[in-house]
mmCIF file of C-alpha atoms in Angstrom:
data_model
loop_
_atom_site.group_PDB
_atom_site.id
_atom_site.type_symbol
_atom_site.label_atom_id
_atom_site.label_comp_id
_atom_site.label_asym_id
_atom_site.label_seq_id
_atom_site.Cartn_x
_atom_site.Cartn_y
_atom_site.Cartn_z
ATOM 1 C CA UNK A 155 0.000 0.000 0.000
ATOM 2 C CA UNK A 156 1.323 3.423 -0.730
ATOM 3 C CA UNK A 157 0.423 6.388 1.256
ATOM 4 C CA UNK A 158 0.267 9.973 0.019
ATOM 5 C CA UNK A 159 -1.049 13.159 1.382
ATOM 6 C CA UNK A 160 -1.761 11.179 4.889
ATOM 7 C CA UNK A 161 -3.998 8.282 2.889
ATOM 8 C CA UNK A 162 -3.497 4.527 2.012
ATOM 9 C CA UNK A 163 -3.968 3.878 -1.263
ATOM 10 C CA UNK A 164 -3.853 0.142 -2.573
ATOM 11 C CA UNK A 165 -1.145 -0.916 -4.964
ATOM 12 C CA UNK A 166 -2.414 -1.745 -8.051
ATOM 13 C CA UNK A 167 -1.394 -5.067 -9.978
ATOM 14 C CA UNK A 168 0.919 -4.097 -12.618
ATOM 15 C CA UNK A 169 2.650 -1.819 -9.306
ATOM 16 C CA UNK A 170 4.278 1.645 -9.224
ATOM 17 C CA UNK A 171 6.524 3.479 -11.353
ATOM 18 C CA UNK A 172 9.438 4.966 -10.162
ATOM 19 C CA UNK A 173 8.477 8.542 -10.657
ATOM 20 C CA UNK A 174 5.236 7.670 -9.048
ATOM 21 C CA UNK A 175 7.283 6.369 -6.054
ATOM 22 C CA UNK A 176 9.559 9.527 -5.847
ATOM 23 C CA UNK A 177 6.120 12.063 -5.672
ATOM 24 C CA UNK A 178 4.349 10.344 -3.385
ATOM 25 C CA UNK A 179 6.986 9.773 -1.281
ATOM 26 C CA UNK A 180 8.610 13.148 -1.531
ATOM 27 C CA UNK A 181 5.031 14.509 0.129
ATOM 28 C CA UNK A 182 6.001 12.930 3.583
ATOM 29 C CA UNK A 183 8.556 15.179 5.983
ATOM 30 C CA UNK A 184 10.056 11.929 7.386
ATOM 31 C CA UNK A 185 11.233 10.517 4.001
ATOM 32 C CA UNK A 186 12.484 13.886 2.098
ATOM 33 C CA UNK A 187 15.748 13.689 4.166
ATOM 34 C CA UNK A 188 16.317 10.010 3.349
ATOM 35 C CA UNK A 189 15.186 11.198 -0.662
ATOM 36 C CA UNK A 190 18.647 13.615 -0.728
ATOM 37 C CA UNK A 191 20.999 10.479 0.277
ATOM 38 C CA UNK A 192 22.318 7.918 -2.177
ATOM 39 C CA UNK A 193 19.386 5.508 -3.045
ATOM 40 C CA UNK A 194 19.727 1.711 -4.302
ATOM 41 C CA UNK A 195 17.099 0.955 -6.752
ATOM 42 C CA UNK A 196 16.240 -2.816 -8.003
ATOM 43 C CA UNK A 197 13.752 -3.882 -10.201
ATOM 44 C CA UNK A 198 11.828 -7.087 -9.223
ATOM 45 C CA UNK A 199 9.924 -9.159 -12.067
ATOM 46 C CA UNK A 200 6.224 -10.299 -10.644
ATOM 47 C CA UNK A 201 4.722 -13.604 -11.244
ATOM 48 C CA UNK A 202 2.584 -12.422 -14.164
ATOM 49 C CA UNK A 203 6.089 -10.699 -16.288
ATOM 50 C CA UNK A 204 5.051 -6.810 -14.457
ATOM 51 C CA UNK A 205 8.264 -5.094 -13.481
ATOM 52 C CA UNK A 206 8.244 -3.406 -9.738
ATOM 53 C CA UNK A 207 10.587 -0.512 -8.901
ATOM 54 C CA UNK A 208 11.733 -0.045 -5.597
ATOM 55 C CA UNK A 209 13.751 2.624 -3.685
ATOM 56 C CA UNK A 210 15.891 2.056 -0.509
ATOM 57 C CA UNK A 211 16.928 4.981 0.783
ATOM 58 C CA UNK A 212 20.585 5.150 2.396
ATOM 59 C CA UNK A 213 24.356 3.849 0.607
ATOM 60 C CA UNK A 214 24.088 0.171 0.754
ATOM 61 C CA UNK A 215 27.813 0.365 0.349
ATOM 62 C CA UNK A 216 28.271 1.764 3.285
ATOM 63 C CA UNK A 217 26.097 -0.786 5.042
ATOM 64 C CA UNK A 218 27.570 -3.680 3.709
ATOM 65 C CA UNK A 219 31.541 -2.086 4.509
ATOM 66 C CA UNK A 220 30.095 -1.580 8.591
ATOM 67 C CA UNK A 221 28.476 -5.164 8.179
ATOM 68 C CA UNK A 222 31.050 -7.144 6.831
ATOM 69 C CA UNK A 223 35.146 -6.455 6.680
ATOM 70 C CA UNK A 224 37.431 -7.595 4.455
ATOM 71 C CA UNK A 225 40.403 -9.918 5.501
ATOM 72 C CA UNK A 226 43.762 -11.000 4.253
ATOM 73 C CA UNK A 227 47.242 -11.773 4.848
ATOM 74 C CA UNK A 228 48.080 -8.826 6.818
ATOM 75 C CA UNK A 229 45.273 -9.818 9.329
ATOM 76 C CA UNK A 230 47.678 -13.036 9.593
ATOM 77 C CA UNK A 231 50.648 -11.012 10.827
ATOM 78 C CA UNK A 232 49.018 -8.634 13.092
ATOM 79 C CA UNK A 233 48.756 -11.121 16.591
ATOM 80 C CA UNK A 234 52.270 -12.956 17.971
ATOM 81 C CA UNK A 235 50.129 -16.176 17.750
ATOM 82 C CA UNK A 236 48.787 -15.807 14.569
ATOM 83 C CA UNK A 237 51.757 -14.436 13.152
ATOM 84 C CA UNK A 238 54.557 -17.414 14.856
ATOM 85 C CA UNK A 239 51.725 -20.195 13.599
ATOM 86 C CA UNK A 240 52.087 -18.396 9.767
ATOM 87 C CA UNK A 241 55.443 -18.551 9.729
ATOM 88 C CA UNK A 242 56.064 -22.287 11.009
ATOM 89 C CA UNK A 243 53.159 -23.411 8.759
ATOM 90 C CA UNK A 244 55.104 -22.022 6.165
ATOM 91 C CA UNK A 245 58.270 -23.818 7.200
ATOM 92 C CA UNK A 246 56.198 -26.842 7.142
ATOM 93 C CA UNK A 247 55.160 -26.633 3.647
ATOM 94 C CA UNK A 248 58.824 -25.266 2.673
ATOM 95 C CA UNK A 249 60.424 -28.724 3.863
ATOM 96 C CA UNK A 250 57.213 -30.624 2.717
ATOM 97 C CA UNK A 251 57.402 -29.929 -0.692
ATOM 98 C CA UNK A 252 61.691 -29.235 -0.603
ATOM 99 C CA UNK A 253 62.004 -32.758 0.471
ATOM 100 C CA UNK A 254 59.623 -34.777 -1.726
ATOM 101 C CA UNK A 255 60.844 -32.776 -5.129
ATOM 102 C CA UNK A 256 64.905 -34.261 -3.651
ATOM 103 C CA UNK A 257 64.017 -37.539 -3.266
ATOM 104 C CA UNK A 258 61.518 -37.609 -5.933
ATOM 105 C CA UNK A 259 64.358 -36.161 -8.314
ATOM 106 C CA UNK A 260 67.073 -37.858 -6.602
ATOM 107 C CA UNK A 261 65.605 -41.291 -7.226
ATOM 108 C CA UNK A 262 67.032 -41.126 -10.762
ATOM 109 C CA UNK A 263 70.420 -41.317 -9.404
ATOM 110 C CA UNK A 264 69.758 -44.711 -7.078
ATOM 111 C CA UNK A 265 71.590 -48.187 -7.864
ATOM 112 C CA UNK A 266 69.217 -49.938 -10.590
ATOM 113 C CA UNK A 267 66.842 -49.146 -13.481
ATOM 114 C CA UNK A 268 66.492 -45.357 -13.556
ATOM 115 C CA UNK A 269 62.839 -45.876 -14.824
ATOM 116 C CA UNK A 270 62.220 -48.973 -12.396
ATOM 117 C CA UNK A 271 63.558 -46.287 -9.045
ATOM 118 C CA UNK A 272 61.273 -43.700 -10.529
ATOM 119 C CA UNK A 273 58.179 -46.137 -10.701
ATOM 120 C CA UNK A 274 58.824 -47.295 -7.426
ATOM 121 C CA UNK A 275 58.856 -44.198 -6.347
ATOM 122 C CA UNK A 276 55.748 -43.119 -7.560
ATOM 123 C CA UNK A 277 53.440 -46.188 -6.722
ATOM 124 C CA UNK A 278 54.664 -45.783 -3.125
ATOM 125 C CA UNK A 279 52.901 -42.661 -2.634
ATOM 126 C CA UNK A 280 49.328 -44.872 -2.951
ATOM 127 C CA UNK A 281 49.966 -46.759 -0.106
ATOM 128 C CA UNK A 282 50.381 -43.301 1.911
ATOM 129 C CA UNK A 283 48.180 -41.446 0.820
ATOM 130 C CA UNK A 284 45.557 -44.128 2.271
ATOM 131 C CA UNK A 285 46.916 -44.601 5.526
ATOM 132 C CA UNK A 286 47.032 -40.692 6.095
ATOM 133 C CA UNK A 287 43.120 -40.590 6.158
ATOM 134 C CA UNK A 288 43.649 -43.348 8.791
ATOM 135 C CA UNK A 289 46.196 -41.894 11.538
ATOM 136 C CA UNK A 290 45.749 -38.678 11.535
ATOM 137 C CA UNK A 291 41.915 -39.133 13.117
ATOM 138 C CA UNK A 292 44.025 -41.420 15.601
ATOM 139 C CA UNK A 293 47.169 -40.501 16.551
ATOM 140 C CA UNK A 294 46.896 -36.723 15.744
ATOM 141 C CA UNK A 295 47.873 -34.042 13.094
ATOM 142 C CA UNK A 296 50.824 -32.522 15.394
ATOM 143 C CA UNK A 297 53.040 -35.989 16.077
ATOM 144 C CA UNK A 298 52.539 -37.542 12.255
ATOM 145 C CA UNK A 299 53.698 -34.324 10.536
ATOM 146 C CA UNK A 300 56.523 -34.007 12.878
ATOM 147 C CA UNK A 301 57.285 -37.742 12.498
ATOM 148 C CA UNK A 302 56.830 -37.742 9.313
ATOM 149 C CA UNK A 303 59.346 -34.715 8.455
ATOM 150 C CA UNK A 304 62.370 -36.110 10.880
ATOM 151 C CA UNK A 305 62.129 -39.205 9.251
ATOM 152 C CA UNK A 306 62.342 -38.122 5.977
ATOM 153 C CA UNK A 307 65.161 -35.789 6.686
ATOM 154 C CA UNK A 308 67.102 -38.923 8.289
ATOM 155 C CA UNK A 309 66.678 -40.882 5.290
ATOM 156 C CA UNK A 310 67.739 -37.517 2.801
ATOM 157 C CA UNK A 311 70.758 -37.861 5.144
ATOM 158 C CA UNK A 312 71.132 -41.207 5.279
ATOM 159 C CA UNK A 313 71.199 -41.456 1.102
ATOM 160 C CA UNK A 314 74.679 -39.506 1.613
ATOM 161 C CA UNK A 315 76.439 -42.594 2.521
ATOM 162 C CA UNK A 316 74.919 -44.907 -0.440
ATOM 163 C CA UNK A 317 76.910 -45.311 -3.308
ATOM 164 C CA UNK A 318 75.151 -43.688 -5.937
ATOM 165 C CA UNK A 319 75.137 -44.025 -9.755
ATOM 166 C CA UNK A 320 79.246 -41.894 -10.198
ATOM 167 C CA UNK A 321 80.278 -43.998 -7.754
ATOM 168 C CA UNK A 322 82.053 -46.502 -10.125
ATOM 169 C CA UNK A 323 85.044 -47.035 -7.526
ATOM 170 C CA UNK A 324 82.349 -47.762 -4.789
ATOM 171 C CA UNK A 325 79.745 -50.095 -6.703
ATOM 172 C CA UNK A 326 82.716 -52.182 -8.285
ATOM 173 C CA UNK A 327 84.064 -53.267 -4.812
ATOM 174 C CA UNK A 328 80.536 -54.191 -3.394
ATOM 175 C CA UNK A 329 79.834 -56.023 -6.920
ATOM 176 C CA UNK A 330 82.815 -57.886 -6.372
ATOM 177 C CA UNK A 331 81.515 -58.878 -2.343
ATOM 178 C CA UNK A 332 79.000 -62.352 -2.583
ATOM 179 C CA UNK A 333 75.363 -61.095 -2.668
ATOM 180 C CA UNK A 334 76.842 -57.527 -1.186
ATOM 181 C CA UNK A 335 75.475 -55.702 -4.354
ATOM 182 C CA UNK A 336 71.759 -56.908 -4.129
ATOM 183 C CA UNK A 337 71.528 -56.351 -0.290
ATOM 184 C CA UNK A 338 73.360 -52.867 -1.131
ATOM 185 C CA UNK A 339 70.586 -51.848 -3.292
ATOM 186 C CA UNK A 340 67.800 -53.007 -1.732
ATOM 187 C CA UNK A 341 69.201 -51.187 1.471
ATOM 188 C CA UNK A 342 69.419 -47.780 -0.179
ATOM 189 C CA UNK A 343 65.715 -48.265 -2.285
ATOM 190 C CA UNK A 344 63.931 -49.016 0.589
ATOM 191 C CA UNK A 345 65.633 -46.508 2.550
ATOM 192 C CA UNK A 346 64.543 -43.507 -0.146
ATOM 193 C CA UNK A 347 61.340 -45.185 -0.883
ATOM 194 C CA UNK A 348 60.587 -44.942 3.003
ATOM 195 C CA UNK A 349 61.419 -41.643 3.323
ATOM 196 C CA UNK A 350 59.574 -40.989 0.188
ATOM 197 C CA UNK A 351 56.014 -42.493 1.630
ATOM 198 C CA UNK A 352 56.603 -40.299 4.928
ATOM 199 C CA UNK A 353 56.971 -37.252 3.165
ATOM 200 C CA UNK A 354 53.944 -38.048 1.382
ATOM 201 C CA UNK A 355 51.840 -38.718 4.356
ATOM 202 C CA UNK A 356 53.243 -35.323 5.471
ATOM 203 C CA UNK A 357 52.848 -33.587 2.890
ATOM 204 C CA UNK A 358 49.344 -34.956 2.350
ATOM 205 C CA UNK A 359 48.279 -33.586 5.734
ATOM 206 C CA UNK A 360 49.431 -30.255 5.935
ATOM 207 C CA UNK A 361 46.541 -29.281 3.985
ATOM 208 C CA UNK A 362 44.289 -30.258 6.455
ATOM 209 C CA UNK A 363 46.175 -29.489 9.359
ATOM 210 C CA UNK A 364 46.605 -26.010 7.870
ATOM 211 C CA UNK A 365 42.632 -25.066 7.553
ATOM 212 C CA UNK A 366 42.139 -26.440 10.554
ATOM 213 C CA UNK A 367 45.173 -24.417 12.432
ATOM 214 C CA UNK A 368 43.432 -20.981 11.272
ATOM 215 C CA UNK A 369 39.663 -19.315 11.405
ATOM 216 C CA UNK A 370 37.296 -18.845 8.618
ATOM 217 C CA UNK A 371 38.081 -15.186 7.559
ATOM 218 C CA UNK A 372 41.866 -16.290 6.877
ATOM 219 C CA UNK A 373 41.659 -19.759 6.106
ATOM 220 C CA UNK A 374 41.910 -19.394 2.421
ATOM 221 C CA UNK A 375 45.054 -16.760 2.772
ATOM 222 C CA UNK A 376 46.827 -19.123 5.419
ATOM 223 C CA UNK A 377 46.295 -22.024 2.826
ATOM 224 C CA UNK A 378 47.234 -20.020 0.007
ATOM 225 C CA UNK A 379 50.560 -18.786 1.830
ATOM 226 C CA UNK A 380 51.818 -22.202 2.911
ATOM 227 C CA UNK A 381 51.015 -23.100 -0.873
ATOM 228 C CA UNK A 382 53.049 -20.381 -1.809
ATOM 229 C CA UNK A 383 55.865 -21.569 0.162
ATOM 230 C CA UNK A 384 55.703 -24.753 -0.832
ATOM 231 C CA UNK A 385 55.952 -23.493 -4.789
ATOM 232 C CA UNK A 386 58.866 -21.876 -3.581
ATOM 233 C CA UNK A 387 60.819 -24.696 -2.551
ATOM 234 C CA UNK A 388 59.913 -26.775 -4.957
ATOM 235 C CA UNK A 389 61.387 -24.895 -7.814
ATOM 236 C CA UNK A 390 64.921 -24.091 -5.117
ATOM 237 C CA UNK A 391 64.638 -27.759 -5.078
ATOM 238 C CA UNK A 392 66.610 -28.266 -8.876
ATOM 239 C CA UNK A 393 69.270 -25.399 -8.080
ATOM 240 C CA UNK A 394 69.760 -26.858 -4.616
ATOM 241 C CA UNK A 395 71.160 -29.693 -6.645
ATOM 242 C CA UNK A 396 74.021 -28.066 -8.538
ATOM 243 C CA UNK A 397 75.678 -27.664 -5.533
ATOM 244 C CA UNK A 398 76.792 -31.219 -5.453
ATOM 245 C CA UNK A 399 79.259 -29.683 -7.766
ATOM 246 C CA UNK A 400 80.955 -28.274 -4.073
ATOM 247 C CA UNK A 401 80.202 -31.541 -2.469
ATOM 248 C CA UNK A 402 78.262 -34.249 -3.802
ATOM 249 C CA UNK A 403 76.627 -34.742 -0.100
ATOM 250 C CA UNK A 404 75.363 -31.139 0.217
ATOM 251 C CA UNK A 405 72.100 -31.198 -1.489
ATOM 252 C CA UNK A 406 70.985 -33.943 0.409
ATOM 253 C CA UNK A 407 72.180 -32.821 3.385
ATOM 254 C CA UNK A 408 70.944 -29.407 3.007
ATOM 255 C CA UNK A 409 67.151 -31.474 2.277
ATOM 256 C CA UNK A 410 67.863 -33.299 5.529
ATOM 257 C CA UNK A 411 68.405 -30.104 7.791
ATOM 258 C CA UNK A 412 65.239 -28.164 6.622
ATOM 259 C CA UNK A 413 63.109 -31.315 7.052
ATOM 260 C CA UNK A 414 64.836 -31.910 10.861
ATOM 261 C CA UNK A 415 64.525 -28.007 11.726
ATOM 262 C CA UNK A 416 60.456 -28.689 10.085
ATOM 263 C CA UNK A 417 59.837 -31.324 12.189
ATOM 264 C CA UNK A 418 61.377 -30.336 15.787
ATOM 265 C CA UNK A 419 59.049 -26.656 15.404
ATOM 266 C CA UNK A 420 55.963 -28.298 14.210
ATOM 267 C CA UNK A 421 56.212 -29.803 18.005
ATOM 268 C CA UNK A 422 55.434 -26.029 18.616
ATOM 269 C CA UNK A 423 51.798 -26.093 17.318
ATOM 270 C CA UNK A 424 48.561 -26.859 18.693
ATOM 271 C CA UNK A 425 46.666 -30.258 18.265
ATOM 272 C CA UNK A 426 43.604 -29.766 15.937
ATOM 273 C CA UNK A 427 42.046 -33.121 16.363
ATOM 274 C CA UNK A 428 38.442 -33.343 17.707
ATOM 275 C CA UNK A 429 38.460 -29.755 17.531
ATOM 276 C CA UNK A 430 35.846 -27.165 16.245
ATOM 277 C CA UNK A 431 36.890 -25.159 13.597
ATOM 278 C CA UNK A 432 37.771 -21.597 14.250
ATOM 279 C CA UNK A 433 35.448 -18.824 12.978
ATOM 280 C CA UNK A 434 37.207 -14.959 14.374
ATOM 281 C CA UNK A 435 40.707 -13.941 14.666
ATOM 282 C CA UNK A 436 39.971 -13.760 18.284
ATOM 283 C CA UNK A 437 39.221 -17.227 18.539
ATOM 284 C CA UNK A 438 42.584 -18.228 15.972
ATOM 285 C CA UNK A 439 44.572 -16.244 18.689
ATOM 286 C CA UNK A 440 43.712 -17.667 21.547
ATOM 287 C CA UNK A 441 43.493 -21.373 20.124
ATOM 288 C CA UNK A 442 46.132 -23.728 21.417
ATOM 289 C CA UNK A 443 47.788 -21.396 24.742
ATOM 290 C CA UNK A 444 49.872 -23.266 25.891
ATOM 291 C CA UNK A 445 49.269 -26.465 23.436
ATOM 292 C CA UNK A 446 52.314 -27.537 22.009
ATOM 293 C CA UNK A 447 53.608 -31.654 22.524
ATOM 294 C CA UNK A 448 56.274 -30.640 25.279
ATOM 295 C CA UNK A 449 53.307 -28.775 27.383
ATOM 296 C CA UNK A 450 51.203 -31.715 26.999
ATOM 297 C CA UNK A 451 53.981 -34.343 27.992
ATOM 298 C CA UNK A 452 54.290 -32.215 31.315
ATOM 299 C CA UNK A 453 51.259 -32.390 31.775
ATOM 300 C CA UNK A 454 50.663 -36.336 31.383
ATOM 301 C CA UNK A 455 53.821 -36.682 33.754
ATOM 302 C CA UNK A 456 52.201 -34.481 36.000
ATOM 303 C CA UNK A 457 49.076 -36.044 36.517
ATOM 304 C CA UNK A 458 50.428 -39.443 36.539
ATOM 305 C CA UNK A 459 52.778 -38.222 39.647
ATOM 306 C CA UNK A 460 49.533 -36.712 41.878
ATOM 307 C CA UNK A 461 47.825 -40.052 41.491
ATOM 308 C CA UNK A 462 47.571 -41.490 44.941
ATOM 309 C CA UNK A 463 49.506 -45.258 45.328
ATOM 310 C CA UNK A 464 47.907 -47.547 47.546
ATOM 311 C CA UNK A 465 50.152 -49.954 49.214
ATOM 312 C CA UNK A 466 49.813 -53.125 50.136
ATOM 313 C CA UNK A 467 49.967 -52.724 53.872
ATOM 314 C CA UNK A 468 47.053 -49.929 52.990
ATOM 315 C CA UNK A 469 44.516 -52.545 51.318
ATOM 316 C CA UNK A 470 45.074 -55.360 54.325
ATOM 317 C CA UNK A 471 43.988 -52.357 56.638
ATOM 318 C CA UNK A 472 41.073 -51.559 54.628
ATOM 319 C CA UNK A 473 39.862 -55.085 53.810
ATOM 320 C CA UNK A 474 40.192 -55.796 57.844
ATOM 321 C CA UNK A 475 37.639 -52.588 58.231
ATOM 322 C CA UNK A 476 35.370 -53.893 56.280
ATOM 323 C CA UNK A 477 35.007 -57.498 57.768
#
């Protein structure tokens, strides 16, 4: 119904026109004020095809920037918390992706079938893949990522001391030992090839771990930084390898370091398991006080010290009470 001059009248079927709309309400003293401001106008369709103008008074603009504010990746370096969880998120994806490009790349260079190691390689990563969906819901995100990365920087380490491809001098005297070449081989593959299937579990749940780790309004720019990081590494991860032109143990190495240094600060964040997603960056900065895997081995030490031991002498009194 639209009133004018201090009357109802009824709105008629095929509706108002916007000129219509602007004298009758321009008649009222309550609505001339709201007439001078910035007005929104939409056109609905009716049922029957009719088109219906309609004014809203007020900068809708202006009511949607007080309603709803826009967040990004400065918002994620603004809080200590916030900002120390970014950047060790971001060292987790750095070694993540930095150590699965070396050993993925390095498997070329193995004892055996350059095409065979590479297979091998790949196929592995089915296996876990799978059992990532598995143990994370048990075990946690915190102690598989961090397992995950030291053991895959021991076995970049421990692929220093296995004769490799160049190493004529090497492979010719363990040829030349009775079945020493075979168990050689199948030493170092499975070595790689375990550190490879880590990595991947690793890898695989630092995505998750990540979205979980941060609230809604930054989710998507915490994600999209660790991603960023990761990119990084992996295209370090080819230059990182002319240096075994300085020493042919320094790539590897260097892969071995950044995945122990990963793994030792990833100790550092806060479990996310059986935990409701966070919505506020008041809620992503106060998430996990005091929750890192030292705190929380204190603690089970602690309350395993303050539980009371009953003695035997104590349960023959007790059971003599009662009779």
């Amino acid at each position: 119904m639209l009133i004018q001059n201090g009357k109802a009248d009824a709105v008629p079927e095929q509706g108002f026109t916007l000129d219509q709309l602007r004298k009758a309400l321009s008649t009222t003293s309550d609505v001339k004020e709201s007439l001078e401001q910035p007005t929104a106008i939409s056109q609905v369709m009716q049922e029957d095809g009719n088109q219906v103008t309609t004014i809203v008074a007020g900068n809708p603009a202006d009511k949607s920037d007080s309603s709803e504010r826009k967040y990004g990746i400065v918002d994620l370096f603004k809080t200590p918390r916030l900002r120390s969880r970014t950047l060790n998120v971001s060292l987790n994806w750095f070694a993540n992706s930095l150590v699965y490009y070396g050993l993925t790349l390095n498997s070329g260079s193995l004892v055996g079938d350059p095409h065979l190691m590479l297979f091998i390689s790949g196929i592995i990563e089915v296996p876990a893949y799978l059992l990532s969906a598995k143990i994370i819901d048990i075990l946690g995100r915190r102690p598989v990522i961090s397992f995950c990365l030291v053991s895959g920087g021991l076995a970049c380490i421990c692929t220093t001391y296995f004769p490799q491809i160049n190493d004529t001098v090497l492979i010719n005297l363990v040829s030349h030992m009775k079945y020493g070449s075979f168990a050689w081989t199948t030493t170092t593959t499975t070595v790689v090839m375990l550190g490879k299937s880590l990595i991947s579990i690793s890898f695989a749940i630092i995505y998750n771990y990540t979205a979980e780790l941060f609230p809604t309004v930054v989710r998507s720019s915490a994600v999209g930084i660790g991603s960023t990081s990761a990119r990084v590494s992996g295209t370090l991860t080819p230059l990182i390898f002319l240096l075994d032109s300085l020493d042919p143990k320094l790539p590897s190495v260097l892969f071995g370091i950044v995945a122990l240094a990963a793994g030792f600060f990833s100790l550092y964040l806060p479990e996310t398991r059986d935990s409701p997603l966070l919505h506020t960056l008041s809620e992503g900065e106060e998430f996990g006080v005091g929750d890192t895997c030292f705190a929380a081995l204190c603690r089970n030490k602690s309350s395993s010290d303050n539980e009371p031991v009953i003695q035997a002498g104590s349960i023959a009194q007790l059971e003599s009470q009662k009779t």
